Structures are given as C-alpha cells and as structure tokens.
PDB file of C-alpha atoms and ligand atoms in Angstrom:
ATOM      1  CA  MET B   1      34.213 141.160  34.155  1.00  0.00           C
ATOM      2  CA  GLU B   2      33.362 144.498  32.420  1.00  0.00           C
ATOM      3  CA  SER B   3      30.686 146.815  34.485  1.00  0.00           C
ATOM      4  CA  LEU B   4      27.826 148.545  32.391  1.00  0.00           C
ATOM      5  CA  ILE B   5      24.792 150.451  32.781  1.00  0.00           C
ATOM      6  CA  ILE B   6      22.527 149.394  30.173  1.00  0.00           C
ATOM      7  CA  ASP B   7      20.408 152.580  28.954  1.00  0.00           C
ATOM      8  CA  CYS B   8      17.145 150.342  26.969  1.00  0.00           C
ATOM      9  CA  ASP B   9      13.566 150.450  25.733  1.00  0.00           C
ATOM     10  CA  PRO B  10      12.842 146.861  25.764  1.00  0.00           C
ATOM     11  CA  GLY B  11      11.861 145.892  23.573  1.00  0.00           C
ATOM     12  CA  VAL B  12      12.321 142.148  21.913  1.00  0.00           C
ATOM     13  CA  ASP B  13      16.113 142.525  20.963  1.00  0.00           C
ATOM     14  CA  ASP B  14      16.570 145.052  24.027  1.00  0.00           C
ATOM     15  CA  MET B  15      15.377 142.240  26.323  1.00  0.00           C
ATOM     16  CA  VAL B  16      17.836 138.976  24.870  1.00  0.00           C
ATOM     17  CA  ALA B  17      20.597 141.907  25.194  1.00  0.00           C
ATOM     18  CA  ILE B  18      20.055 142.460  28.953  1.00  0.00           C
ATOM     19  CA  LEU B  19      19.656 138.615  29.727  1.00  0.00           C
ATOM     20  CA  LEU B  20      23.115 138.045  28.024  1.00  0.00           C
ATOM     21  CA  ALA B  21      24.220 141.494  29.892  1.00  0.00           C
ATOM     22  CA  HIS B  22      24.193 139.867  33.089  1.00  0.00           C
ATOM     23  CA  HIS B  23      25.381 136.813  32.052  1.00  0.00           C
ATOM     24  CA  VAL B  24      29.027 138.282  30.393  1.00  0.00           C
ATOM     25  CA  ALA B  25      29.083 141.534  32.650  1.00  0.00           C
ATOM     26  CA  ASN B  26      28.187 142.946  36.053  1.00  0.00           C
ATOM     27  CA  VAL B  27      25.119 145.554  35.182  1.00  0.00           C
ATOM     28  CA  LYS B  28      25.105 147.948  37.675  1.00  0.00           C
ATOM     29  CA  GLY B  29      22.023 149.550  36.707  1.00  0.00           C
ATOM     30  CA  ILE B  30      18.894 149.715  33.754  1.00  0.00           C
ATOM     31  CA  VAL B  31      18.228 153.136  32.640  1.00  0.00           C
ATOM     32  CA  THR B  32      14.826 153.063  31.024  1.00  0.00           C
ATOM     33  CA  VAL B  33      13.713 155.291  27.792  1.00  0.00           C
ATOM     34  CA  SER B  34      10.647 155.899  25.389  1.00  0.00           C
ATOM     35  CA  GLY B  35      11.244 153.891  21.827  1.00  0.00           C
ATOM     36  CA  ASN B  36      10.118 150.718  20.951  1.00  0.00           C
ATOM     37  CA  VAL B  37       7.403 151.408  23.474  1.00  0.00           C
ATOM     38  CA  PRO B  38       5.986 154.234  26.000  1.00  0.00           C
ATOM     39  CA  VAL B  39       8.236 154.591  28.764  1.00  0.00           C
ATOM     40  CA  ALA B  40       5.842 152.950  30.988  1.00  0.00           C
ATOM     41  CA  THR B  41       6.167 149.834  29.363  1.00  0.00           C
ATOM     42  CA  THR B  42       9.876 150.030  28.492  1.00  0.00           C
ATOM     43  CA  THR B  43      10.300 150.021  32.504  1.00  0.00           C
ATOM     44  CA  TRP B  44       7.453 147.471  33.297  1.00  0.00           C
ATOM     45  CA  ASN B  45       9.782 145.097  30.849  1.00  0.00           C
ATOM     46  CA  ALA B  46      13.411 145.865  32.210  1.00  0.00           C
ATOM     47  CA  LEU B  47      11.507 145.295  35.679  1.00  0.00           C
ATOM     48  CA  LEU B  48      10.376 141.818  34.068  1.00  0.00           C
ATOM     49  CA  ALA B  49      13.673 141.109  32.864  1.00  0.00           C
ATOM     50  CA  THR B  50      15.291 141.077  36.448  1.00  0.00           C
ATOM     51  CA  GLU B  51      12.315 138.949  37.785  1.00  0.00           C
ATOM     52  CA  LEU B  52      13.024 136.565  34.702  1.00  0.00           C
ATOM     53  CA  LEU B  53      16.868 136.399  35.821  1.00  0.00           C
ATOM     54  CA  GLN B  54      15.776 136.449  39.733  1.00  0.00           C
ATOM     55  CA  VAL B  55      18.735 139.345  40.241  1.00  0.00           C
ATOM     56  CA  ASN B  56      18.206 143.044  42.077  1.00  0.00           C
ATOM     57  CA  THR B  57      19.567 144.872  39.417  1.00  0.00           C
ATOM     58  CA  PRO B  58      18.003 148.513  40.252  1.00  0.00           C
ATOM     59  CA  VAL B  59      15.798 150.012  37.291  1.00  0.00           C
ATOM     60  CA  TYR B  60      15.363 153.834  36.825  1.00  0.00           C
ATOM     61  CA  ARG B  61      12.731 155.480  34.739  1.00  0.00           C
ATOM     62  CA  GLY B  62      14.250 157.717  32.218  1.00  0.00           C
ATOM     63  CA  SER B  63      12.941 160.115  29.572  1.00  0.00           C
ATOM     64  CA  SER B  64       9.389 159.640  28.565  1.00  0.00           C
ATOM     65  CA  LYS B  65      10.001 161.734  24.878  1.00  0.00           C
ATOM     66  CA  PRO B  66      12.679 162.953  22.687  1.00  0.00           C
ATOM     67  CA  LEU B  67      14.482 166.411  23.213  1.00  0.00           C
ATOM     68  CA  GLU B  68      12.662 168.197  20.697  1.00  0.00           C
ATOM     69  CA  SER B  69      10.760 165.831  18.393  1.00  0.00           C
ATOM     70  CA  GLU B  70       7.376 164.136  19.216  1.00  0.00           C
ATOM     71  CA  PRO B  71       7.801 160.181  20.166  1.00  0.00           C
ATOM     72  CA  VAL B  72       8.258 157.813  17.748  1.00  0.00           C
ATOM     73  CA  HIS B  73       7.664 153.939  18.475  1.00  0.00           C
ATOM     74  CA  SER B  74       7.720 150.429  16.694  1.00  0.00           C
ATOM     75  CA  GLU B  75       5.300 148.765  17.943  1.00  0.00           C
ATOM     76  CA  HIS B  76       4.999 147.457  14.248  1.00  0.00           C
ATOM     77  CA  VAL B  77       7.891 145.539  15.019  1.00  0.00           C
ATOM     78  CA  HIS B  78       8.216 144.660  18.529  1.00  0.00           C
ATOM     79  CA  GLY B  79       4.409 143.900  19.508  1.00  0.00           C
ATOM     80  CA  SER B  80       2.181 146.888  21.345  1.00  0.00           C
ATOM     81  CA  ASN B  81       3.406 145.225  24.881  1.00  0.00           C
ATOM     82  CA  GLY B  82       7.435 145.412  23.217  1.00  0.00           C
ATOM     83  CA  LEU B  83       7.637 142.010  23.617  1.00  0.00           C
ATOM     84  CA  GLY B  84       6.077 140.841  20.987  1.00  0.00           C
ATOM     85  CA  GLY B  85       2.742 139.890  22.326  1.00  0.00           C
ATOM     86  CA  VAL B  86       4.521 137.472  24.997  1.00  0.00           C
ATOM     87  CA  VAL B  87       2.645 136.289  27.758  1.00  0.00           C
ATOM     88  CA  ARG B  88       3.243 138.829  30.584  1.00  0.00           C
ATOM     89  CA  ILE B  89       4.642 136.767  33.682  1.00  0.00           C
ATOM     90  CA  GLU B  90       3.681 137.978  36.942  1.00  0.00           C
ATOM     91  CA  GLN B  91       6.033 140.430  38.719  1.00  0.00           C
ATOM     92  CA  ARG B  92       5.860 142.938  41.227  1.00  0.00           C
ATOM     93  CA  ARG B  93       8.849 144.832  40.929  1.00  0.00           C
ATOM     94  CA  VAL B  94       8.579 148.699  41.055  1.00  0.00           C
ATOM     95  CA  SER B  95      11.589 151.057  39.394  1.00  0.00           C
ATOM     96  CA  GLU B  96      13.630 153.028  41.618  1.00  0.00           C
ATOM     97  CA  GLU B  97      12.644 156.848  42.759  1.00  0.00           C
ATOM     98  CA  LYS B  98      15.787 158.522  41.753  1.00  0.00           C
ATOM     99  CA  GLY B  99      15.014 159.372  37.732  1.00  0.00           C
ATOM    100  CA  GLY B 100      17.532 157.768  35.015  1.00  0.00           C
ATOM    101  CA  VAL B 101      19.515 160.826  34.352  1.00  0.00           C
ATOM    102  CA  ASP B 102      20.120 161.675  37.805  1.00  0.00           C
ATOM    103  CA  PHE B 103      21.760 158.036  38.237  1.00  0.00           C
ATOM    104  CA  LEU B 104      23.280 158.323  35.155  1.00  0.00           C
ATOM    105  CA  LEU B 105      25.116 161.484  36.564  1.00  0.00           C
ATOM    106  CA  GLU B 106      25.701 160.563  40.091  1.00  0.00           C
ATOM    107  CA  GLU B 107      26.417 156.840  40.062  1.00  0.00           C
ATOM    108  CA  ALA B 108      28.168 156.277  36.715  1.00  0.00           C
ATOM    109  CA  SER B 109      31.747 155.816  37.481  1.00  0.00           C
ATOM    110  CA  PRO B 110      34.834 155.748  35.282  1.00  0.00           C
ATOM    111  CA  GLU B 111      34.480 151.921  34.846  1.00  0.00           C
ATOM    112  CA  ASP B 112      31.218 151.913  34.059  1.00  0.00           C
ATOM    113  CA  TRP B 113      30.205 151.491  30.385  1.00  0.00           C
ATOM    114  CA  ILE B 114      27.174 152.978  29.309  1.00  0.00           C
ATOM    115  CA  VAL B 115      25.705 150.392  26.944  1.00  0.00           C
ATOM    116  CA  ALA B 116      22.585 152.570  24.536  1.00  0.00           C
ATOM    117  CA  LEU B 117      20.336 150.493  23.276  1.00  0.00           C
ATOM    118  CA  GLY B 118      17.164 152.980  22.459  1.00  0.00           C
ATOM    119  CA  PRO B 119      17.259 156.417  21.396  1.00  0.00           C
ATOM    120  CA  LEU B 120      19.854 158.794  22.961  1.00  0.00           C
ATOM    121  CA  THR B 121      17.357 161.205  25.064  1.00  0.00           C
ATOM    122  CA  ASN B 122      18.944 159.770  28.664  1.00  0.00           C
ATOM    123  CA  LEU B 123      22.197 160.792  27.820  1.00  0.00           C
ATOM    124  CA  ALA B 124      22.163 163.831  25.865  1.00  0.00           C
ATOM    125  CA  THR B 125      20.478 164.959  29.014  1.00  0.00           C
ATOM    126  CA  ALA B 126      22.497 164.187  30.997  1.00  0.00           C
ATOM    127  CA  ILE B 127      25.421 165.885  29.001  1.00  0.00           C
ATOM    128  CA  GLN B 128      23.848 169.098  28.347  1.00  0.00           C
ATOM    129  CA  ARG B 129      23.396 169.120  32.038  1.00  0.00           C
ATOM    130  CA  ASP B 130      27.100 168.598  32.847  1.00  0.00           C
ATOM    131  CA  PRO B 131      29.175 167.747  29.806  1.00  0.00           C
ATOM    132  CA  ASP B 132      32.287 166.361  31.891  1.00  0.00           C
ATOM    133  CA  TRP B 133      29.896 163.601  32.719  1.00  0.00           C
ATOM    134  CA  VAL B 134      31.323 161.733  29.654  1.00  0.00           C
ATOM    135  CA  GLU B 135      34.983 162.142  31.381  1.00  0.00           C
ATOM    136  CA  ARG B 136      33.545 160.051  34.500  1.00  0.00           C
ATOM    137  CA  ILE B 137      32.525 157.530  32.600  1.00  0.00           C
ATOM    138  CA  ARG B 138      34.626 154.527  30.539  1.00  0.00           C
ATOM    139  CA  GLY B 139      32.251 154.947  27.273  1.00  0.00           C
ATOM    140  CA  ILE B 140      29.712 154.174  25.585  1.00  0.00           C
ATOM    141  CA  SER B 141      28.279 151.448  23.385  1.00  0.00           C
ATOM    142  CA  MET B 142      25.467 152.109  21.180  1.00  0.00           C
ATOM    143  CA  MET B 143      23.390 150.190  19.245  1.00  0.00           C
ATOM    144  CA  GLY B 144      22.396 152.955  16.536  1.00  0.00           C
ATOM    145  CA  GLY B 145      22.884 154.440  13.348  1.00  0.00           C
ATOM    146  CA  SER B 146      24.211 152.709   9.967  1.00  0.00           C
ATOM    147  CA  THR B 147      27.221 153.300   7.489  1.00  0.00           C
ATOM    148  CA  THR B 148      25.031 152.528   4.997  1.00  0.00           C
ATOM    149  CA  HIS B 149      21.047 152.411   4.412  1.00  0.00           C
ATOM    150  CA  GLY B 150      18.602 152.732   7.175  1.00  0.00           C
ATOM    151  CA  ASN B 151      15.068 150.778   8.326  1.00  0.00           C
ATOM    152  CA  ILE B 152      12.731 153.344   9.615  1.00  0.00           C
ATOM    153  CA  THR B 153      13.396 155.472   6.548  1.00  0.00           C
ATOM    154  CA  PRO B 154      15.872 154.782   3.767  1.00  0.00           C
ATOM    155  CA  THR B 155      18.759 156.676   5.463  1.00  0.00           C
ATOM    156  CA  ALA B 156      17.919 156.177   9.133  1.00  0.00           C
ATOM    157  CA  GLU B 157      18.344 153.555  12.001  1.00  0.00           C
ATOM    158  CA  PHE B 158      15.009 153.618  14.572  1.00  0.00           C
ATOM    159  CA  ASN B 159      17.146 154.499  17.864  1.00  0.00           C
ATOM    160  CA  VAL B 160      19.177 157.757  16.399  1.00  0.00           C
ATOM    161  CA  TYR B 161      16.141 158.797  14.206  1.00  0.00           C
ATOM    162  CA  ALA B 162      13.306 158.753  17.109  1.00  0.00           C
ATOM    163  CA  ASP B 163      15.767 161.427  19.138  1.00  0.00           C
ATOM    164  CA  PRO B 164      18.197 162.684  15.993  1.00  0.00           C
ATOM    165  CA  GLU B 165      18.937 166.051  18.698  1.00  0.00           C
ATOM    166  CA  ALA B 166      19.516 163.616  21.235  1.00  0.00           C
ATOM    167  CA  ALA B 167      22.390 161.336  19.309  1.00  0.00           C
ATOM    168  CA  ALA B 168      24.075 164.748  17.679  1.00  0.00           C
ATOM    169  CA  ILE B 169      24.743 165.757  21.606  1.00  0.00           C
ATOM    170  CA  VAL B 170      26.160 162.168  22.153  1.00  0.00           C
ATOM    171  CA  PHE B 171      28.412 162.254  18.790  1.00  0.00           C
ATOM    172  CA  GLU B 172      29.647 165.416  19.291  1.00  0.00           C
ATOM    173  CA  SER B 173      29.994 165.051  23.475  1.00  0.00           C
ATOM    174  CA  GLY B 174      33.793 163.779  23.050  1.00  0.00           C
ATOM    175  CA  ALA B 175      32.889 160.341  24.887  1.00  0.00           C
ATOM    176  CA  ASP B 176      35.027 157.445  23.935  1.00  0.00           C
ATOM    177  CA  ILE B 177      31.875 155.807  21.561  1.00  0.00           C
ATOM    178  CA  ARG B 178      32.053 152.102  20.056  1.00  0.00           C
ATOM    179  CA  MET B 179      29.160 151.909  17.496  1.00  0.00           C
ATOM    180  CA  CYS B 180      26.823 148.946  16.371  1.00  0.00           C
ATOM    181  CA  GLY B 181      25.068 150.118  13.502  1.00  0.00           C
ATOM    182  CA  LEU B 182      23.038 148.380  10.941  1.00  0.00           C
ATOM    183  CA  ASN B 183      26.124 147.980   8.949  1.00  0.00           C
ATOM    184  CA  LEU B 184      27.194 145.554  11.657  1.00  0.00           C
ATOM    185  CA  THR B 185      23.475 143.951  13.323  1.00  0.00           C
ATOM    186  CA  HIS B 186      22.688 142.904   9.477  1.00  0.00           C
ATOM    187  CA  GLN B 187      25.454 140.749  10.218  1.00  0.00           C
ATOM    188  CA  PHE B 188      24.139 138.499  13.138  1.00  0.00           C
ATOM    189  CA  LEU B 189      20.773 137.400  12.058  1.00  0.00           C
ATOM    190  CA  THR B 190      18.732 134.622  13.607  1.00  0.00           C
ATOM    191  CA  SER B 191      16.122 132.480  11.762  1.00  0.00           C
ATOM    192  CA  ASP B 192      13.636 129.531  12.472  1.00  0.00           C
ATOM    193  CA  GLU B 193      16.882 127.362  13.005  1.00  0.00           C
ATOM    194  CA  THR B 194      17.662 129.443  16.025  1.00  0.00           C
ATOM    195  CA  VAL B 195      14.359 129.471  17.621  1.00  0.00           C
ATOM    196  CA  LYS B 196      14.826 125.217  16.785  1.00  0.00           C
ATOM    197  CA  GLU B 197      17.824 125.449  18.641  1.00  0.00           C
ATOM    198  CA  LEU B 198      16.078 127.293  22.010  1.00  0.00           C
ATOM    199  CA  HIS B 199      12.854 124.844  21.787  1.00  0.00           C
ATOM    200  CA  GLY B 200      15.971 122.399  22.600  1.00  0.00           C
ATOM    201  CA  ILE B 201      16.531 124.640  25.736  1.00  0.00           C
ATOM    202  CA  ASP B 202      14.860 123.362  29.185  1.00  0.00           C
ATOM    203  CA  SER B 203      15.522 127.171  31.115  1.00  0.00           C
ATOM    204  CA  ASP B 204      13.141 129.432  32.264  1.00  0.00           C
ATOM    205  CA  LEU B 205      15.064 132.219  30.281  1.00  0.00           C
ATOM    206  CA  ALA B 206      14.597 130.268  26.716  1.00  0.00           C
ATOM    207  CA  LYS B 207      10.997 129.543  27.355  1.00  0.00           C
ATOM    208  CA  PHE B 208      10.524 133.478  27.416  1.00  0.00           C
ATOM    209  CA  VAL B 209      12.819 134.365  24.259  1.00  0.00           C
ATOM    210  CA  THR B 210      11.855 131.794  22.150  1.00  0.00           C
ATOM    211  CA  PRO B 211       8.095 132.671  21.438  1.00  0.00           C
ATOM    212  CA  MET B 212       9.075 136.589  20.814  1.00  0.00           C
ATOM    213  CA  LEU B 213      11.974 135.466  18.618  1.00  0.00           C
ATOM    214  CA  LYS B 214       9.465 133.893  16.421  1.00  0.00           C
ATOM    215  CA  PHE B 215       6.948 136.598  16.851  1.00  0.00           C
ATOM    216  CA  LEU B 216      10.044 138.903  15.421  1.00  0.00           C
ATOM    217  CA  LEU B 217      10.344 136.418  12.683  1.00  0.00           C
ATOM    218  CA  ASP B 218       6.657 136.783  11.806  1.00  0.00           C
ATOM    219  CA  ARG B 219       7.220 140.462  11.802  1.00  0.00           C
ATOM    220  CA  MET B 220       9.917 141.010   9.450  1.00  0.00           C
ATOM    221  CA  GLU B 221       8.104 138.198   6.905  1.00  0.00           C
ATOM    222  CA  SER B 222       5.391 140.510   7.001  1.00  0.00           C
ATOM    223  CA  LEU B 223       7.342 143.406   6.288  1.00  0.00           C
ATOM    224  CA  ASN B 224      10.152 142.078   3.888  1.00  0.00           C
ATOM    225  CA  GLY B 225       9.130 138.645   3.064  1.00  0.00           C
ATOM    226  CA  ARG B 226      12.111 137.144   4.596  1.00  0.00           C
ATOM    227  CA  ARG B 227      12.315 135.098   7.835  1.00  0.00           C
ATOM    228  CA  PHE B 228      15.483 136.515   9.278  1.00  0.00           C
ATOM    229  CA  ALA B 229      15.746 139.184  12.162  1.00  0.00           C
ATOM    230  CA  ALA B 230      18.489 140.743  13.351  1.00  0.00           C
ATOM    231  CA  LEU B 231      19.395 140.558  17.347  1.00  0.00           C
ATOM    232  CA  HIS B 232      20.479 144.246  17.237  1.00  0.00           C
ATOM    233  CA  ASP B 233      20.925 145.211  20.823  1.00  0.00           C
ATOM    234  CA  PRO B 234      22.966 142.278  22.254  1.00  0.00           C
ATOM    235  CA  CYS B 235      25.563 143.478  19.742  1.00  0.00           C
ATOM    236  CA  ALA B 236      26.333 146.659  22.115  1.00  0.00           C
ATOM    237  CA  VAL B 237      27.107 144.554  25.198  1.00  0.00           C
ATOM    238  CA  LEU B 238      29.489 141.576  22.934  1.00  0.00           C
ATOM    239  CA  ALA B 239      31.169 145.069  21.776  1.00  0.00           C
ATOM    240  CA  VAL B 240      32.517 145.805  25.112  1.00  0.00           C
ATOM    241  CA  THR B 241      32.296 142.283  26.583  1.00  0.00           C
ATOM    242  CA  HIS B 242      34.243 140.463  23.541  1.00  0.00           C
ATOM    243  CA  PRO B 243      35.886 143.231  21.267  1.00  0.00           C
ATOM    244  CA  SER B 244      37.869 140.457  19.952  1.00  0.00           C
ATOM    245  CA  ILE B 245      34.960 139.565  18.028  1.00  0.00           C
ATOM    246  CA  PHE B 246      34.754 142.265  16.043  1.00  0.00           C
ATOM    247  CA  GLY B 247      36.192 144.549  13.577  1.00  0.00           C
ATOM    248  CA  PHE B 248      36.110 148.026  14.410  1.00  0.00           C
ATOM    249  CA  GLU B 249      36.892 151.677  12.041  1.00  0.00           C
ATOM    250  CA  GLU B 250      38.129 154.583  13.388  1.00  0.00           C
ATOM    251  CA  LEU B 251      35.457 156.939  11.548  1.00  0.00           C
ATOM    252  CA  SER B 252      34.016 160.468  11.871  1.00  0.00           C
ATOM    253  CA  VAL B 253      29.739 160.141  12.179  1.00  0.00           C
ATOM    254  CA  HIS B 254      27.458 162.814  12.118  1.00  0.00           C
ATOM    255  CA  VAL B 255      24.057 163.021  12.801  1.00  0.00           C
ATOM    256  CA  GLU B 256      21.855 164.812  10.073  1.00  0.00           C
ATOM    257  CA  LEU B 257      19.202 167.116  12.013  1.00  0.00           C
ATOM    258  CA  SER B 258      17.480 168.950   8.660  1.00  0.00           C
ATOM    259  CA  GLY B 259      17.336 166.906   5.669  1.00  0.00           C
ATOM    260  CA  THR B 260      13.828 166.216   4.275  1.00  0.00           C
ATOM    261  CA  LEU B 261      15.119 162.911   2.911  1.00  0.00           C
ATOM    262  CA  THR B 262      17.648 161.941   5.556  1.00  0.00           C
ATOM    263  CA  ARG B 263      17.190 163.703   9.083  1.00  0.00           C
ATOM    264  CA  GLY B 264      18.504 160.882  11.346  1.00  0.00           C
ATOM    265  CA  MET B 265      20.782 160.103   8.886  1.00  0.00           C
ATOM    266  CA  THR B 266      24.309 158.928  10.566  1.00  0.00           C
ATOM    267  CA  VAL B 267      27.040 160.336   8.086  1.00  0.00           C
ATOM    268  CA  CYS B 268      30.056 158.383   8.287  1.00  0.00           C
ATOM    269  CA  ASP B 269      32.966 159.532   6.499  1.00  0.00           C
ATOM    270  CA  GLN B 270      34.356 156.393   4.451  1.00  0.00           C
ATOM    271  CA  ARG B 271      35.853 158.170   1.896  1.00  0.00           C
ATOM    272  CA  THR B 272      38.663 157.001   0.327  1.00  0.00           C
ATOM    273  CA  THR B 273      39.897 159.676  -2.336  1.00  0.00           C
ATOM    274  CA  ARG B 274      40.040 162.535   0.020  1.00  0.00           C
ATOM    275  CA  MET B 275      41.335 162.872   3.433  1.00  0.00           C
ATOM    276  CA  ARG B 276      38.601 161.603   5.984  1.00  0.00           C
ATOM    277  CA  GLU B 277      37.737 164.208   8.586  1.00  0.00           C
ATOM    278  CA  GLN B 278      38.856 164.193  12.219  1.00  0.00           C
ATOM    279  CA  PRO B 279      37.486 160.189  13.515  1.00  0.00           C
ATOM    280  CA  ASN B 280      34.765 160.369  16.586  1.00  0.00           C
ATOM    281  CA  VAL B 281      33.764 157.113  16.747  1.00  0.00           C
ATOM    282  CA  TRP B 282      34.847 153.456  16.902  1.00  0.00           C
ATOM    283  CA  VAL B 283      32.433 152.210  14.067  1.00  0.00           C
ATOM    284  CA  ALA B 284      31.669 147.942  14.151  1.00  0.00           C
ATOM    285  CA  GLN B 285      32.175 147.057  10.913  1.00  0.00           C
ATOM    286  CA  GLU B 286      32.610 143.112  11.228  1.00  0.00           C
ATOM    287  CA  ILE B 287      31.159 140.649  13.012  1.00  0.00           C
ATOM    288  CA  ASP B 288      31.964 136.838  14.176  1.00  0.00           C
ATOM    289  CA  ALA B 289      28.391 136.457  14.018  1.00  0.00           C
ATOM    290  CA  ALA B 290      28.393 132.492  14.758  1.00  0.00           C
ATOM    291  CA  THR B 291      30.312 133.521  17.994  1.00  0.00           C
ATOM    292  CA  ALA B 292      27.580 135.883  18.847  1.00  0.00           C
ATOM    293  CA  LEU B 293      25.250 133.719  18.503  1.00  0.00           C
ATOM    294  CA  SER B 294      26.555 130.879  20.846  1.00  0.00           C
ATOM    295  CA  LEU B 295      27.486 133.585  23.260  1.00  0.00           C
ATOM    296  CA  VAL B 296      23.437 134.621  23.330  1.00  0.00           C
ATOM    297  CA  VAL B 297      22.349 131.064  23.279  1.00  0.00           C
ATOM    298  CA  GLY B 298      24.749 130.010  26.220  1.00  0.00           C
ATOM    299  CA  SER B 299      23.345 132.937  27.898  1.00  0.00           C
ATOM    300  CA  LEU B 300      19.489 131.189  28.124  1.00  0.00           C
ATOM    301  CA  LYS B 301      20.581 127.955  29.318  1.00  0.00           C
ATOM    302  CA  SER B 302      20.108 128.870  32.981  1.00  0.00           C
ATOM    303  CA  PRO B 303      18.120 129.292  35.158  1.00  0.00           C
TER     304      PRO B 303
HETATM  305  C1  LIG U   1      16.539 149.468  16.908  1.00  0.00           C
HETATM  306  O1  LIG U   1      15.693 149.827  16.907  1.00  0.00           O
HETATM  307  C2  LIG U   1      15.008 149.102  18.180  1.00  0.00           C
HETATM  308  O2  LIG U   1      13.561 148.588  16.976  1.00  0.00           O
HETATM  309  C3  LIG U   1      15.542 147.899  18.352  1.00  0.00           C
HETATM  310  O3  LIG U   1      15.445 147.430  19.539  1.00  0.00           O
HETATM  311  C4  LIG U   1      17.032 147.983  17.841  1.00  0.00           C
HETATM  312  O4  LIG U   1      17.591 149.084  19.286  1.00  0.00           O
HETATM  313  C5  LIG U   1      17.135 148.884  15.779  1.00  0.00           C
HETATM  314  O5  LIG U   1      16.938 149.706  14.725  1.00  0.00           O
HETATM  315 CA1  LIG U   2      16.539 148.916  21.419  1.00  0.00          CA
END
C-alpha cells in the first residue's frame, strides 16, 4: 500500500477523503490548515475522523493563516463546523505537540506522498524553510486549481485562491505533482442516488457521512439550482492509490498572483497551435467515476 501524509482542511469532502485514505493506503499522519473553516476547527474535525475510524493516526495542527493574505473560509458550502452541521460525536483526542510544518520537514520520507486537500500554506512553508524537502518526499497529489473555470471566482478554485502565494511556491518547487483540479473533480459527482445508497449501509462511517452529503447537496442546490455535489478531495487520494482509473496529461501549470479578475487562477498551457511551455505537473484530465464512487462507498462499509 502507498504511504500518505494528508494535509487538509476538513471540510465535508476532506472527511470523506480521510476515511477513504485509511481504507486504501497507509496514512502516516494528518496535518491541518486554515481553509474551509479556521484551523482550530479543521484540527478538531481531523481528530474526529481518527476517532470515527478508531485509529491512532497522529494529527498535527498546521498554519492558521495564508502566507501573505487574510484567511478565506468556505462556511457557505461546508457549514460553520465544516461538517455540514452534522451532530458532533464526543471525542477527547488532542493533536500532537509538534507543529504541522515541523512534522512535514522532519518526518516525511521518500516513500511518502503528500496528499494536499486544502490551501497549500503548510507545504509552501516547508519548501521556504528547506527547498530540498521536495526531494525527500515521493510527490504531492493535490486537489486544487483547474484547467477550465473556477468555483470561488469565475477563474479560481478555492484551495489555490485561498493562498495563491503558497500554491505558486508549490507549483514552482520541482516536486513530482499530480493535480486533481475542478476540470477533473466535476466529473466525480454525487447525487440523491448516492445518499440513498449510503442509507442502505449499516456502519458508523456511512451513518456519519450520509447527512453530511445530504447537507452538501442542499447547499449546492441553493448555490446553483442543481442537486449534484462533486467529491473533490477523494480524487487526490485515488490519484495515488488507483492511478489507472485516471487519464493524466503533463502540462505547464503556474499560478496567477496579480490579475484583478484572475488572482488564484491556475494557468495551464494547453495550446494546440504552438509549442507548449515546459511541463511541471501531471494534470488529471479524466476519471472513471463509477469505479471511484464504488471505492469511496466501499470504504464506508466498516466499522
Ligand atoms: C476544494 O475546496 C474545498 O471547499 C473543498 O474541500 C475542496 O478541497 C474544492 O474547490
Ligand atoms: Ca478541502
């Protein structure tokens, strides 16, 4: 099994990704970051995931704010507790004393994939402190960016927009990067059918995820009139554990930092009438969504 370190901001789809990851890979640690909700809440939610899973995966609290800009949250999508207001299960777990960036720098090793599911602040801070760090990890599989449209703005995807300076450092770092952007994750949609399927599963995990997913569908319907919700973050887990269900294309990807309309946009060179720029990212362009969904649903069948 692949060895993963998950850097995340749970977040409904982050939670699903953490549960999935423990089923299909070895998870060495979870690092949290400010993103969908503030870092105190993302850390609490990551600890809750380990409680639900009944595992001792260590959780390290990471950055509380982006490198240069003010925090941006996504409570309008994920609810004020980041979990769609789903009833909180009691848990007394606490995060490790070591900080998230120190953990990444000191304990990530050449077999570890960093699965980045939120703003890239922790990873960029690690790279700023030690640019050679990227040579001591297997690679970075991220949910972030897009080869097409954005979500938080017409051109920018939330994770990149929330800390564009950090994303730029990661894309320029020389790491082996797999990118699952909105162009990919919007092929992996859940619906009321998915909720119905989860209702039929008698496990604590399915009982936890079902109302969260229903909340997400309600939010999506109020935001755009359609009852479909993309499961963004699990894609970045599967891009490492099940690469054969993806189609990847190697492209040049860089982050726009100054455009008034385009700050946080990932500029992907997909030109067909000129020589393209030097590629630096394996961009996921296609996913076998039926297989991906069966892997996610399967991971919720126990305990
Ligand atoms: C990304 O933003 C967050 O709201 C989700 O958790 C996902 O990581 C999608 O743009
Ligand atoms: Ca996320």
